[in-house]
Amino acid sequence: MPSGTPRRNDLWSLLDASWAAEEGGLDAFLHRVLERSAAHFGATGASLFLLDEDTGEFRLATKSGLDARMPDDAVILPGEGFAGKAVRTGRPLLLGPEQGGRRELTSAMVVPLVGPEGDCIGVLNLSRGTGLRTFSANDLRRARAVAGHLALAVSNAMLFRRMDEAVREARALHLRLRTVLDCLGVGMLVIDSDGRVIQHNAQFGIMTGANLVDGRAWNERPTVSRELTETLARAVGVALVGRSERRHCTSATTDRSWVVVGAPMRCGAAIAVEEVTELDRLQRETARTSRLAEIGQMTAAIAHEIRNPLTGIRTAAQLVRTCPEQSDELGRIIEEEAVKLNHLCDDFLEFARPLRLELTPVDLGEVVREVAESCRAEFDSAGVSLAVRKGGLSIIEADRRRVEQVCRNLLLNALQACERGGEVEVLVEEGRLSVVDSGAGIDDETKDKLFTPFFTTKSRGTGLGLSTVRKIVQAHGGHISVHSELGKGTSFELDFGKAA
Ligand code: ADP
Ligand code: MG
């Protein structure tokens, strides 16, 4: 109990944090603190200011008696005025009427609420009106003793309010999460680090057939397919050791398929499941349709390619009959066209045959240099310059003959795209190859068809070059891309997958 005359009020019960159950919450509690402090010290006016942690200012929290006239937005700035000084020093101040600046007051006490760690969390102002006894030095001593307890009570109450708000926020978040999970078209499961179900949505049960119970092991009941159960178990295992994974699985018996995603969480994992049976079916259908379209396109292109030499052969054969004296010349034409047909068959068979690679360590730079040398004469006679640049050794694991074929195709395409005076540059760096030309460039419509077998814009082209290039690159596990600007040129960039 404070020293001096104890007054009959329960100031000390304020330390009890049962305010939260009280109607009106924190505001009502603060007002109670104020009224009881005023009663305790026999004050006729009282106000309580609390620290605003964002601005460092002290804002009016509650007021009563003579102080009720104080504007609601009143603030105390640390260091400014009597109250500001009390905040700085942490010591209560006793003010007479002239210092208080208000004529109706005989005396006032400014009591900083200083917490156990010496931080000032608020200011309690107590005043007595005219006709009343002024506050004594003893009152000030008691005020100092009481201030620490009041500070504790107020900061406890504020802490409780923050906790209460946090709990309410967490509950609201939980509810929101549940609603979101239930609206999702994806099955969701959240487990703890022991694999026990923390949360799941109805979709999870619908998609997997697993009947989950919160708090029980997620894999207590089987799913609709052995493959799905295994994929889920794998995703859970991987996520619980801190990695994310996405897997596709198909039931061999029912042909249903799912995508399972596992992601690590603090103290557990989240698993998402989506049934993609219909999507897979559509994709297969689309692939089949585009394959059929490709075959149709190829058949038309082959027929066209065969018809040209055949027309030549038929015309020459008819002429042999009517003009036998030209049979030598006509025989030559027939032979040439037959050779062309033969080449076409070779190209087609080569393209249609599955690739069988003979992998050895290959120096990509050396292959490029050799192919460039073998094409040099063609470039010279077309008046197009050819340069090879290499950045260090580029050894790759590849089929040398196929790599040569890729280089030759790209170099000849680049040459054919250039006018006299054009430039072609080949760059080899870290297993990557770029062929850059200053040719005509490629429009967007052509770009979409570049790799389609038999697509060509050339009168004497086969349209098999780039589709073969891509087939070879992909068989190596590599990747090819094209960048082009109309009128400026084109660059093909590719790699052959692994370095040796
Ligand atoms: P082909 O060379 O027999 O036409 P390709 O498959 O090698 O067949 O090329 C297909 C088409 O791609 C070419 O007809 C041409 O229109 C375009 N193309 C290929 N390379 C280039 C390039 N470097 N610059 C511009 N167009 C190109
Ligand atoms: Mg070509």
Coordinates of C-alpha atoms and ligand atoms in Angstrom, one line a residue:
M1 CA 0.0 0.0 0.0
P2 CA 1.2 3.5 -0.7
S3 CA 2.5 5.5 2.2
G4 CA 0.6 8.5 3.6
T5 CA -3.1 8.5 4.1
P6 CA -4.6 5.4 2.4
R7 CA -7.9 6.2 0.8
R8 CA -10.7 3.8 0.6
N9 CA -10.7 2.8 -3.0
D10 CA -9.4 -0.2 -4.8
L11 CA -6.6 1.3 -6.8
W12 CA -4.6 -1.9 -6.4
S13 CA -7.3 -4.0 -7.9
L14 CA -6.4 -2.3 -11.2
L15 CA -3.4 -4.6 -11.4
D16 CA -5.9 -7.3 -12.0
A17 CA -6.2 -7.8 -15.7
S18 CA -9.8 -9.0 -15.7
W19 CA -10.7 -5.9 -17.7
A20 CA -11.0 -7.9 -20.8
A21 CA -14.2 -9.5 -19.6
E22 CA -15.5 -6.1 -18.8
E23 CA -18.0 -4.4 -21.0
G24 CA -16.3 -1.6 -23.0
G25 CA -12.9 -3.3 -23.1
L26 CA -9.7 -1.3 -22.8
D27 CA -11.3 2.1 -23.0
A28 CA -13.6 1.4 -20.0
F29 CA -10.6 0.0 -18.1
L30 CA -8.5 3.1 -18.8
H31 CA -11.4 5.3 -17.6
R32 CA -11.6 3.2 -14.4
V33 CA -7.8 3.7 -13.9
L34 CA -8.3 7.4 -14.2
E35 CA -11.3 7.7 -12.0
R36 CA -9.8 5.6 -9.2
S37 CA -6.5 7.5 -9.4
A38 CA -8.4 10.8 -9.2
A39 CA -10.4 9.4 -6.2
H40 CA -7.2 8.1 -4.6
F41 CA -5.4 11.5 -4.8
G42 CA -8.6 13.6 -4.2
A43 CA -8.3 15.2 -7.6
T44 CA -11.2 17.0 -9.3
G45 CA -9.8 16.8 -12.8
A46 CA -7.9 14.0 -14.4
S47 CA -6.6 13.0 -17.8
L48 CA -4.6 10.0 -19.1
F49 CA -2.3 10.2 -22.1
L50 CA -0.8 7.1 -23.7
L51 CA 2.3 6.7 -25.9
D52 CA 1.7 6.4 -29.6
E53 CA 4.5 4.1 -30.6
D54 CA 4.4 5.2 -34.2
T55 CA 4.9 8.9 -33.6
G56 CA 6.5 9.0 -30.2
E57 CA 3.8 11.5 -29.0
F58 CA 1.5 10.9 -26.1
R59 CA -2.2 11.1 -27.1
L60 CA -5.2 11.8 -24.9
A61 CA -6.8 8.4 -24.0
T62 CA -9.4 9.4 -21.4
K63 CA -10.4 12.4 -19.3
S64 CA -12.8 13.3 -16.5
G65 CA -13.9 16.1 -14.1
L66 CA -12.4 19.5 -14.9
D67 CA -10.2 17.9 -17.6
A68 CA -13.3 16.8 -19.6
R69 CA -13.1 20.1 -21.5
M70 CA -9.7 19.1 -22.9
P71 CA -9.8 18.7 -26.7
D72 CA -10.0 15.0 -27.8
D73 CA -6.9 15.4 -30.0
A74 CA -4.7 16.8 -27.3
V75 CA -1.1 15.5 -27.4
I76 CA 2.0 15.8 -25.2
L77 CA 5.3 16.1 -27.1
P78 CA 8.3 14.7 -25.2
G79 CA 10.5 17.6 -24.0
E80 CA 7.8 20.3 -24.5
G81 CA 6.0 22.0 -21.7
F82 CA 5.8 20.7 -18.1
A83 CA 4.2 17.4 -19.1
G84 CA 6.8 16.9 -21.9
K85 CA 9.6 17.4 -19.3
A86 CA 8.0 15.0 -16.9
V87 CA 8.0 12.4 -19.7
R88 CA 11.7 13.0 -20.4
T89 CA 12.8 12.8 -16.7
G90 CA 10.3 10.1 -15.7
R91 CA 9.7 12.1 -12.5
P92 CA 6.2 13.4 -11.4
L93 CA 5.9 17.2 -11.3
L94 CA 4.0 19.4 -8.8
L95 CA 2.5 22.5 -10.4
G96 CA 0.9 25.6 -8.8
P97 CA -1.9 27.6 -10.5
E98 CA 0.5 30.0 -12.3
Q99 CA 2.5 27.0 -13.7
G100 CA -0.6 25.1 -14.6
G101 CA -1.7 28.0 -16.7
R102 CA -5.3 27.5 -15.7
R103 CA -6.9 29.9 -13.2
E104 CA -9.5 27.5 -11.9
L105 CA -6.7 25.2 -10.6
T106 CA -5.0 25.4 -7.2
S107 CA -2.5 22.7 -8.0
A108 CA -1.8 19.9 -10.4
M109 CA 0.4 16.8 -10.6
V110 CA 1.9 15.4 -13.8
V111 CA 2.6 11.7 -13.2
P112 CA 4.6 9.9 -15.9
L113 CA 3.7 6.2 -16.0
V114 CA 7.1 4.6 -16.1
G115 CA 7.4 0.8 -16.7
P116 CA 9.8 -1.5 -15.0
E117 CA 12.4 -1.0 -17.7
G118 CA 12.4 2.7 -17.3
D119 CA 10.3 3.4 -20.4
C120 CA 7.5 6.0 -20.2
I121 CA 4.2 4.6 -21.6
G122 CA 1.8 7.3 -20.5
V123 CA 1.1 10.4 -18.5
L124 CA -1.5 10.8 -15.7
N125 CA -2.6 14.4 -15.0
L126 CA -4.3 15.1 -11.7
S127 CA -5.6 18.5 -10.6
R128 CA -7.5 20.2 -7.8
G129 CA -9.9 23.1 -8.4
T130 CA -10.0 26.4 -6.6
G131 CA -11.0 26.2 -2.9
L132 CA -9.3 22.8 -2.5
R133 CA -6.0 22.1 -0.7
T134 CA -3.0 22.1 -2.9
F135 CA -1.2 18.8 -3.5
S136 CA 1.6 18.2 -1.0
A137 CA 5.2 16.9 -1.4
N138 CA 3.8 13.7 0.3
D139 CA 1.2 13.4 -2.5
L140 CA 4.0 13.7 -5.0
R141 CA 6.0 10.9 -3.3
R142 CA 3.0 8.7 -3.3
A143 CA 2.3 9.5 -7.0
R144 CA 5.8 8.4 -7.9
A145 CA 5.3 5.1 -6.0
V146 CA 1.9 4.5 -7.6
A147 CA 3.1 5.5 -11.2
G148 CA 5.1 2.3 -11.6
H149 CA 2.1 0.1 -10.7
L150 CA -0.2 2.0 -12.9
A151 CA 2.2 1.7 -15.8
L152 CA 2.3 -2.0 -15.3
A153 CA -1.5 -2.3 -15.1
V154 CA -2.0 -0.2 -18.2
S155 CA 0.7 -1.9 -20.2
N156 CA -0.7 -5.3 -19.2
A157 CA -4.1 -4.3 -20.3
M158 CA -2.8 -3.0 -23.6
L159 CA -0.8 -6.2 -24.1
F160 CA -4.0 -8.2 -23.4
R161 CA -5.9 -6.2 -25.9
R162 CA -3.2 -6.8 -28.5
M163 CA -3.3 -10.5 -27.7
D164 CA -7.0 -10.5 -27.9
E165 CA -6.9 -8.7 -31.3
A166 CA -4.2 -11.2 -32.5
V167 CA -6.4 -14.2 -31.5
R168 CA -9.4 -12.6 -33.1
E169 CA -7.4 -11.9 -36.3
A170 CA -6.0 -15.5 -36.3
R171 CA -9.6 -16.9 -35.9
A172 CA -10.8 -14.7 -38.8
L173 CA -7.8 -15.7 -40.9
H174 CA -8.5 -19.4 -40.1
L175 CA -12.1 -18.9 -41.2
R176 CA -11.1 -17.1 -44.4
L177 CA -8.6 -19.8 -45.2
R178 CA -11.3 -22.5 -44.7
T179 CA -13.7 -20.6 -47.0
V180 CA -10.9 -20.2 -49.6
L181 CA -10.0 -23.9 -49.3
D182 CA -13.6 -25.0 -49.7
C183 CA -14.0 -22.8 -52.8
L184 CA -10.9 -24.1 -54.5
G185 CA -11.2 -26.7 -57.3
V186 CA -8.1 -28.3 -55.9
G187 CA -7.9 -30.8 -53.0
M188 CA -5.8 -29.3 -50.2
L189 CA -4.3 -31.0 -47.2
V190 CA -2.2 -29.5 -44.4
I191 CA -0.3 -31.9 -42.1
D192 CA 2.0 -31.5 -39.2
S193 CA 5.6 -32.8 -39.1
D194 CA 4.2 -36.2 -37.8
G195 CA 1.9 -36.5 -40.8
R196 CA -1.2 -35.8 -38.8
V197 CA -4.0 -33.9 -40.6
I198 CA -4.3 -30.2 -39.5
Q199 CA -6.6 -29.1 -42.1
H200 CA -8.2 -30.3 -45.4
N201 CA -11.0 -29.3 -47.7
A202 CA -13.9 -31.4 -49.0
Q203 CA -12.3 -31.5 -52.5
F204 CA -9.4 -33.5 -51.2
G205 CA -11.7 -36.3 -50.2
I206 CA -13.7 -36.1 -53.4
M207 CA -10.6 -36.2 -55.6
T208 CA -8.6 -38.9 -53.7
G209 CA -11.4 -40.9 -52.1
A210 CA -9.4 -40.7 -48.8
N211 CA -11.6 -40.1 -45.8
L212 CA -9.5 -37.8 -43.7
V213 CA -10.0 -37.1 -40.0
D214 CA -8.4 -34.0 -38.4
G215 CA -5.7 -35.0 -35.9
R216 CA -5.2 -38.5 -37.4
A217 CA -2.5 -39.8 -39.8
W218 CA -3.2 -38.5 -43.3
N219 CA -2.6 -42.0 -44.8
E220 CA -4.8 -44.0 -42.4
R221 CA -7.3 -44.7 -45.1
P222 CA -6.4 -45.7 -48.7
T223 CA -7.1 -43.5 -51.8
V224 CA -8.9 -44.5 -55.0
S225 CA -5.7 -45.8 -56.6
R226 CA -2.4 -47.3 -55.6
E227 CA -0.5 -44.9 -57.8
L228 CA -2.1 -41.9 -56.2
T229 CA -1.4 -43.2 -52.7
E230 CA 2.3 -43.7 -53.6
T231 CA 2.6 -40.3 -55.3
L232 CA 0.9 -38.6 -52.2
A233 CA 3.3 -40.4 -49.9
R234 CA 6.3 -39.3 -51.9
A235 CA 5.1 -35.7 -52.0
V236 CA 4.5 -35.7 -48.2
G237 CA 8.0 -37.3 -47.6
V238 CA 9.7 -34.8 -49.9
A239 CA 7.8 -31.8 -48.5
L240 CA 8.6 -32.8 -44.9
V241 CA 12.3 -32.7 -45.6
G242 CA 11.9 -29.1 -46.9
R243 CA 11.5 -29.5 -50.7
S244 CA 8.7 -28.7 -53.1
E245 CA 7.7 -31.2 -55.7
R246 CA 5.1 -31.6 -58.5
R247 CA 4.3 -35.0 -59.9
H248 CA 1.8 -36.5 -62.3
C249 CA 0.4 -39.9 -61.8
T250 CA -2.1 -42.1 -63.6
S251 CA -4.0 -45.1 -62.4
A252 CA -3.2 -48.1 -64.6
T253 CA -6.5 -49.7 -63.9
T254 CA -9.0 -46.7 -64.2
D255 CA -6.9 -44.4 -66.4
R256 CA -7.7 -41.5 -64.0
S257 CA -4.8 -39.1 -63.5
W258 CA -3.8 -36.5 -61.0
V259 CA -1.2 -33.8 -60.4
V260 CA 0.1 -33.8 -56.8
V261 CA 2.1 -30.8 -55.4
G262 CA 3.9 -31.0 -52.1
A263 CA 5.3 -27.9 -50.4
P264 CA 7.1 -27.6 -47.1
M265 CA 5.6 -25.4 -44.3
R266 CA 6.8 -24.5 -40.9
C267 CA 6.3 -27.6 -38.8
G268 CA 4.6 -29.6 -41.6
A269 CA 3.6 -29.6 -45.2
A270 CA 0.9 -28.6 -47.6
I271 CA -0.3 -31.0 -50.3
A272 CA -2.5 -30.0 -53.3
V273 CA -4.1 -32.6 -55.5
E274 CA -5.8 -31.9 -58.8
E275 CA -7.5 -34.5 -61.0
V276 CA -6.4 -34.0 -64.6
T277 CA -8.0 -37.0 -66.2
E278 CA -10.1 -34.8 -68.6
L279 CA -7.2 -32.5 -69.3
D280 CA -4.9 -35.4 -70.2
R281 CA -7.5 -36.8 -72.5
L282 CA -7.9 -33.4 -74.2
Q283 CA -4.1 -33.1 -74.6
R284 CA -3.8 -36.6 -76.1
E285 CA -6.6 -35.7 -78.5
T286 CA -5.0 -32.4 -79.5
A287 CA -1.6 -34.1 -80.0
R288 CA -3.3 -36.8 -82.1
T289 CA -5.1 -34.1 -84.2
S290 CA -2.0 -32.1 -84.8
R291 CA -0.1 -35.3 -85.7
L292 CA -2.8 -36.1 -88.2
A293 CA -2.6 -32.6 -89.6
E294 CA 1.2 -32.9 -89.8
I295 CA 0.9 -36.2 -91.7
G296 CA -1.7 -34.6 -94.0
Q297 CA 0.7 -31.7 -94.6
M298 CA 3.6 -34.0 -95.2
T299 CA 1.7 -36.2 -97.6
A300 CA 0.7 -33.2 -99.6
A301 CA 4.3 -31.9 -99.6
I302 CA 5.7 -35.4 -100.7
A303 CA 3.1 -35.7 -103.5
H304 CA 4.2 -32.2 -104.7
E305 CA 7.9 -33.1 -104.5
I306 CA 7.3 -36.3 -106.4
R307 CA 5.1 -34.8 -109.0
N308 CA 7.7 -32.2 -110.3
P309 CA 10.4 -34.8 -111.3
L310 CA 7.6 -37.2 -112.4
T311 CA 6.2 -34.6 -114.8
G312 CA 9.7 -34.0 -116.2
I313 CA 10.2 -37.8 -116.7
R314 CA 6.8 -38.2 -118.3
T315 CA 7.3 -35.3 -120.7
A316 CA 10.8 -36.6 -121.6
A317 CA 9.5 -40.1 -122.2
Q318 CA 6.7 -38.8 -124.5
L319 CA 9.3 -36.7 -126.4
V320 CA 11.5 -39.8 -126.9
R321 CA 8.7 -41.3 -128.9
T322 CA 8.1 -38.2 -131.1
C323 CA 11.7 -37.0 -131.4
P324 CA 13.9 -40.1 -131.1
E325 CA 16.9 -38.1 -132.4
Q326 CA 16.9 -36.2 -129.0
S327 CA 16.9 -39.4 -127.0
D328 CA 20.4 -38.7 -125.5
E329 CA 19.4 -35.4 -124.1
L330 CA 16.0 -36.7 -123.0
G331 CA 17.6 -39.7 -121.4
R332 CA 19.9 -37.3 -119.4
I333 CA 16.8 -35.4 -118.2
I334 CA 15.1 -38.6 -117.2
E335 CA 18.1 -39.7 -115.3
E336 CA 18.5 -36.4 -113.5
E337 CA 14.9 -36.3 -112.4
A338 CA 15.1 -40.0 -111.3
V339 CA 18.2 -39.0 -109.2
K340 CA 16.2 -36.2 -107.6
L341 CA 13.4 -38.6 -106.8
N342 CA 16.0 -40.9 -105.2
H343 CA 17.4 -38.1 -103.1
L344 CA 13.9 -37.2 -102.0
C345 CA 13.3 -40.8 -100.9
D346 CA 16.6 -40.8 -99.0
D347 CA 15.8 -37.5 -97.3
F348 CA 12.3 -38.8 -96.4
L349 CA 13.6 -42.1 -95.1
E350 CA 16.3 -40.4 -93.2
F351 CA 13.7 -38.1 -91.6
A352 CA 11.3 -40.9 -90.9
R353 CA 13.8 -43.3 -89.4
P354 CA 14.2 -43.1 -85.6
L355 CA 17.5 -41.5 -84.6
R356 CA 20.1 -43.8 -83.1
L357 CA 22.9 -41.7 -81.6
E358 CA 26.5 -42.8 -81.2
L359 CA 27.6 -40.6 -78.3
T360 CA 31.3 -39.7 -77.9
P361 CA 33.0 -36.6 -76.5
V362 CA 33.0 -34.1 -79.4
D363 CA 34.8 -30.8 -79.6
L364 CA 31.9 -28.6 -80.8
G365 CA 34.3 -25.8 -81.9
E366 CA 36.4 -28.2 -84.0
V367 CA 33.3 -29.6 -85.7
V368 CA 32.0 -26.1 -86.5
R369 CA 35.3 -25.0 -87.9
E370 CA 35.5 -28.1 -90.2
V371 CA 31.9 -27.7 -91.5
A372 CA 32.5 -24.0 -92.0
E373 CA 35.6 -24.8 -94.1
S374 CA 33.7 -27.4 -96.2
C375 CA 31.0 -24.7 -97.0
R376 CA 33.6 -21.9 -97.6
A377 CA 33.5 -22.2 -101.4
E378 CA 29.7 -21.9 -101.5
F379 CA 29.9 -18.8 -99.3
D380 CA 32.7 -17.3 -101.4
S381 CA 30.9 -17.8 -104.7
A382 CA 27.7 -16.2 -103.2
G383 CA 29.7 -13.2 -101.9
V384 CA 28.7 -13.8 -98.3
S385 CA 31.3 -13.7 -95.5
L386 CA 31.5 -16.5 -92.9
A387 CA 33.3 -16.1 -89.5
V388 CA 33.7 -18.6 -86.7
R389 CA 34.2 -17.3 -83.1
K390 CA 35.0 -19.7 -80.3
G391 CA 35.1 -18.9 -76.5
G392 CA 37.2 -21.7 -74.9
L393 CA 37.0 -25.4 -75.2
S394 CA 33.5 -26.8 -75.8
I395 CA 33.5 -30.6 -75.3
I396 CA 30.0 -32.1 -75.5
E397 CA 28.8 -35.7 -75.4
A398 CA 27.3 -36.1 -78.8
D399 CA 27.0 -38.0 -82.1
R400 CA 29.6 -36.2 -84.2
R401 CA 28.0 -37.0 -87.6
R402 CA 24.7 -35.6 -86.4
V403 CA 26.3 -32.4 -85.0
E404 CA 28.0 -31.9 -88.4
Q405 CA 24.6 -32.3 -90.1
V406 CA 23.0 -29.7 -87.7
C407 CA 25.8 -27.2 -88.4
R408 CA 25.7 -27.7 -92.2
N409 CA 21.9 -27.3 -92.3
L410 CA 22.0 -24.0 -90.2
L411 CA 25.0 -22.6 -92.2
L412 CA 23.3 -23.3 -95.6
N413 CA 20.0 -21.8 -94.4
A414 CA 21.9 -18.7 -93.3
L415 CA 23.7 -18.5 -96.6
Q416 CA 20.5 -18.9 -98.5
A417 CA 18.8 -16.1 -96.5
C418 CA 21.6 -13.6 -97.3
E419 CA 22.1 -11.4 -100.4
R420 CA 25.6 -10.8 -101.9
G421 CA 27.6 -8.8 -99.3
G422 CA 25.7 -10.5 -96.4
E423 CA 27.4 -11.8 -93.2
V424 CA 27.1 -15.0 -91.3
E425 CA 28.8 -15.6 -87.9
V426 CA 29.0 -18.8 -85.9
L427 CA 29.6 -18.6 -82.2
V428 CA 30.6 -21.5 -80.0
E429 CA 30.7 -21.0 -76.2
E430 CA 30.2 -23.4 -73.3
G431 CA 28.6 -26.1 -75.4
R432 CA 26.2 -23.6 -77.0
L433 CA 26.1 -22.8 -80.7
S434 CA 24.7 -19.7 -82.4
V435 CA 24.4 -19.1 -86.1
V436 CA 23.7 -15.4 -86.8
D437 CA 23.0 -14.0 -90.2
S438 CA 22.3 -10.6 -91.7
G439 CA 19.7 -12.1 -94.1
A440 CA 16.1 -11.3 -94.9
G441 CA 14.7 -12.4 -91.5
I442 CA 11.6 -14.4 -90.8
D443 CA 8.0 -13.1 -90.4
D444 CA 5.8 -14.3 -87.5
E445 CA 3.7 -16.6 -89.7
T446 CA 6.7 -18.4 -91.2
K447 CA 8.3 -18.6 -87.7
D448 CA 5.4 -20.7 -86.5
K449 CA 6.0 -23.3 -89.2
L450 CA 9.8 -23.3 -89.4
F451 CA 10.2 -26.7 -87.8
T452 CA 7.3 -28.4 -89.5
P453 CA 8.6 -31.2 -91.8
F454 CA 8.4 -30.2 -95.5
F455 CA 7.7 -26.6 -94.8
T456 CA 9.8 -24.5 -97.2
T457 CA 9.6 -21.1 -98.8
K458 CA 12.3 -22.0 -101.4
S459 CA 11.5 -23.2 -104.9
R460 CA 14.1 -25.9 -104.6
G461 CA 14.0 -26.5 -100.8
T462 CA 12.9 -29.8 -99.2
G463 CA 11.7 -28.2 -95.9
L464 CA 13.4 -31.0 -94.0
G465 CA 16.5 -29.1 -92.8
L466 CA 15.1 -27.5 -89.6
S467 CA 12.9 -30.3 -88.6
T468 CA 15.9 -32.7 -88.8
V469 CA 18.0 -30.2 -86.9
R470 CA 15.4 -30.0 -84.1
K471 CA 15.0 -33.8 -84.1
I472 CA 18.8 -34.3 -83.6
V473 CA 19.1 -31.6 -81.0
Q474 CA 16.1 -33.0 -79.0
A475 CA 17.5 -36.5 -79.3
H476 CA 20.6 -35.2 -77.5
G477 CA 18.4 -33.7 -74.8
G478 CA 19.2 -30.2 -76.0
H479 CA 17.1 -27.2 -77.0
I480 CA 16.9 -24.9 -80.1
S481 CA 15.4 -21.4 -80.3
V482 CA 15.2 -18.8 -83.0
H483 CA 15.2 -15.0 -82.9
S484 CA 14.6 -13.0 -86.0
E485 CA 13.8 -9.5 -87.2
L486 CA 12.5 -8.9 -90.6
G487 CA 15.0 -7.1 -92.8
K488 CA 17.8 -7.4 -90.2
G489 CA 18.6 -11.1 -89.8
T490 CA 18.1 -14.2 -87.9
S491 CA 19.9 -16.2 -85.2
F492 CA 19.5 -19.8 -84.3
E493 CA 20.7 -20.8 -80.8
L494 CA 21.0 -24.3 -79.6
D495 CA 22.7 -26.6 -77.1
F496 CA 23.2 -30.4 -77.1
G497 CA 22.1 -30.9 -73.5
K498 CA 24.9 -32.3 -71.4
A499 CA 28.6 -31.2 -71.5
A500 CA 31.0 -34.2 -71.6
Ligands
ADP1 P1 14.6 -25.6 -96.6 O1 15.9 -24.9 -96.4 O2 14.7 -26.8 -97.5 O3 13.5 -24.6 -97.1 P2 14.5 -25.8 -93.8 O4 13.7 -26.7 -92.9 O5 15.9 -25.8 -93.6 O6 14.0 -26.1 -95.3 O7 13.9 -24.3 -93.6 C1 12.6 -24.1 -93.7 C2 12.3 -22.6 -94.0 O8 12.7 -21.8 -92.9 C3 13.0 -22.1 -95.1 O9 12.4 -22.4 -96.3 C4 13.0 -20.6 -94.8 O10 11.8 -20.0 -95.2 C5 13.1 -20.6 -93.3 N1 14.5 -20.3 -92.8 C6 15.3 -21.2 -92.3 N2 16.5 -20.6 -91.9 C7 16.4 -19.3 -92.2 C8 17.2 -18.2 -92.0 N3 18.5 -18.3 -91.5 N4 16.7 -17.0 -92.4 C9 15.5 -16.8 -92.9 N5 14.6 -17.9 -93.1 C10 15.1 -19.1 -92.7
MG2 MG 17.4 -25.8 -95.3

